[in-house]
Amino acid sequence: NNTSLVGAALLRAINILSLLVGTFAFVMLMIGGFIFIVSGGNETQIDRGKSIMAQSVLGLVVALLAYFIVTAVLAFFY
């Protein structure tokens, strides 16, 4: 059935994209933590590290919400 093939392909693509987004968020969280740790008391670097970590977590939350919404819509239509 063509509709089930389309749904399966979309779900596979979403799973791959979710894996990439999760990996990217984890890497950025590590980079932010590294910048924070090696800041040496420099307030600018501390703030930069905190900002990168906060934005990484926020991006991951947005990506997870998008994943749940898209999978719910796919489950509804396919």
PDB file of C-alpha atoms in Angstrom:
ATOM      1  CA  ASN A   1       0.000   0.000   0.000  1.00  0.00           C
ATOM      2  CA  ASN A   2       1.437   3.383  -1.032  1.00  0.00           C
ATOM      3  CA  THR A   3       0.191   5.267   2.014  1.00  0.00           C
ATOM      4  CA  SER A   4       1.858   2.838   4.404  1.00  0.00           C
ATOM      5  CA  LEU A   5       5.096   3.134   2.409  1.00  0.00           C
ATOM      6  CA  VAL A   6       4.957   6.922   2.648  1.00  0.00           C
ATOM      7  CA  GLY A   7       4.246   6.754   6.379  1.00  0.00           C
ATOM      8  CA  ALA A   8       7.091   4.300   6.940  1.00  0.00           C
ATOM      9  CA  ALA A   9       9.493   6.458   4.927  1.00  0.00           C
ATOM     10  CA  LEU A  10       8.482   9.574   6.852  1.00  0.00           C
ATOM     11  CA  LEU A  11       8.881   7.798  10.166  1.00  0.00           C
ATOM     12  CA  ARG A  12      12.314   6.504   9.153  1.00  0.00           C
ATOM     13  CA  ALA A  13      13.397  10.004   8.081  1.00  0.00           C
ATOM     14  CA  ILE A  14      12.122  11.498  11.333  1.00  0.00           C
ATOM     15  CA  ASN A  15      13.973   8.885  13.373  1.00  0.00           C
ATOM     16  CA  ILE A  16      17.223   9.617  11.519  1.00  0.00           C
ATOM     17  CA  LEU A  17      16.782  13.369  11.926  1.00  0.00           C
ATOM     18  CA  SER A  18      15.990  12.929  15.618  1.00  0.00           C
ATOM     19  CA  LEU A  19      19.179  10.952  16.091  1.00  0.00           C
ATOM     20  CA  LEU A  20      21.182  13.676  14.356  1.00  0.00           C
ATOM     21  CA  VAL A  21      19.555  16.451  16.393  1.00  0.00           C
ATOM     22  CA  GLY A  22      20.124  14.567  19.640  1.00  0.00           C
ATOM     23  CA  THR A  23      23.756  13.945  18.783  1.00  0.00           C
ATOM     24  CA  PHE A  24      24.271  17.588  17.827  1.00  0.00           C
ATOM     25  CA  ALA A  25      22.631  18.791  21.055  1.00  0.00           C
ATOM     26  CA  PHE A  26      24.834  16.467  23.105  1.00  0.00           C
ATOM     27  CA  VAL A  27      27.993  17.667  21.343  1.00  0.00           C
ATOM     28  CA  MET A  28      27.020  21.312  21.821  1.00  0.00           C
ATOM     29  CA  LEU A  29      26.256  20.653  25.490  1.00  0.00           C
ATOM     30  CA  MET A  30      29.740  19.174  25.866  1.00  0.00           C
ATOM     31  CA  ILE A  31      31.332  22.136  24.073  1.00  0.00           C
ATOM     32  CA  GLY A  32      29.465  24.570  26.311  1.00  0.00           C
ATOM     33  CA  GLY A  33      30.534  22.635  29.386  1.00  0.00           C
ATOM     34  CA  PHE A  34      34.135  22.599  28.201  1.00  0.00           C
ATOM     35  CA  ILE A  35      34.109  26.358  27.613  1.00  0.00           C
ATOM     36  CA  PHE A  36      32.564  26.846  31.058  1.00  0.00           C
ATOM     37  CA  ILE A  37      35.168  24.640  32.761  1.00  0.00           C
ATOM     38  CA  VAL A  38      38.240  26.127  31.056  1.00  0.00           C
ATOM     39  CA  SER A  39      37.027  29.718  31.403  1.00  0.00           C
ATOM     40  CA  GLY A  40      39.535  30.409  34.160  1.00  0.00           C
ATOM     41  CA  GLY A  41      37.180  32.809  35.898  1.00  0.00           C
ATOM     42  CA  ASN A  42      36.642  34.937  32.795  1.00  0.00           C
ATOM     43  CA  GLU A  43      33.029  36.086  33.134  1.00  0.00           C
ATOM     44  CA  THR A  44      32.588  36.428  29.370  1.00  0.00           C
ATOM     45  CA  GLN A  45      33.636  32.816  28.803  1.00  0.00           C
ATOM     46  CA  ILE A  46      31.538  31.591  31.733  1.00  0.00           C
ATOM     47  CA  ASP A  47      28.478  33.343  30.302  1.00  0.00           C
ATOM     48  CA  ARG A  48      29.278  31.998  26.831  1.00  0.00           C
ATOM     49  CA  GLY A  49      29.516  28.426  28.146  1.00  0.00           C
ATOM     50  CA  LYS A  50      26.274  28.792  30.106  1.00  0.00           C
ATOM     51  CA  SER A  51      24.540  30.236  27.064  1.00  0.00           C
ATOM     52  CA  ILE A  52      25.671  27.394  24.804  1.00  0.00           C
ATOM     53  CA  MET A  53      24.533  24.796  27.337  1.00  0.00           C
ATOM     54  CA  ALA A  54      21.158  26.481  27.867  1.00  0.00           C
ATOM     55  CA  GLN A  55      20.540  26.824  24.136  1.00  0.00           C
ATOM     56  CA  SER A  56      21.507  23.182  23.605  1.00  0.00           C
ATOM     57  CA  VAL A  57      18.988  22.013  26.180  1.00  0.00           C
ATOM     58  CA  LEU A  58      16.316  24.334  24.786  1.00  0.00           C
ATOM     59  CA  GLY A  59      16.972  23.079  21.261  1.00  0.00           C
ATOM     60  CA  LEU A  60      16.725  19.484  22.432  1.00  0.00           C
ATOM     61  CA  VAL A  61      13.404  20.185  24.175  1.00  0.00           C
ATOM     62  CA  VAL A  62      12.015  21.848  21.034  1.00  0.00           C
ATOM     63  CA  ALA A  63      13.226  18.931  18.904  1.00  0.00           C
ATOM     64  CA  LEU A  64      11.614  16.407  21.258  1.00  0.00           C
ATOM     65  CA  LEU A  65       8.315  18.282  21.190  1.00  0.00           C
ATOM     66  CA  ALA A  66       8.452  18.410  17.396  1.00  0.00           C
ATOM     67  CA  TYR A  67       9.206  14.678  17.287  1.00  0.00           C
ATOM     68  CA  PHE A  68       6.224  13.850  19.488  1.00  0.00           C
ATOM     69  CA  ILE A  69       3.891  16.096  17.498  1.00  0.00           C
ATOM     70  CA  VAL A  70       4.984  14.684  14.142  1.00  0.00           C
ATOM     71  CA  THR A  71       4.764  11.065  15.302  1.00  0.00           C
ATOM     72  CA  ALA A  72       1.295  11.743  16.727  1.00  0.00           C
ATOM     73  CA  VAL A  73       0.166  13.253  13.418  1.00  0.00           C
ATOM     74  CA  LEU A  74       1.668  10.339  11.481  1.00  0.00           C
ATOM     75  CA  ALA A  75      -0.060   7.858  13.782  1.00  0.00           C
ATOM     76  CA  PHE A  76      -3.339   9.670  13.205  1.00  0.00           C
ATOM     77  CA  PHE A  77      -3.089   9.657   9.393  1.00  0.00           C
ATOM     78  CA  TYR A  78      -1.199   6.417   8.794  1.00  0.00           C
TER      79      TYR A  78
END
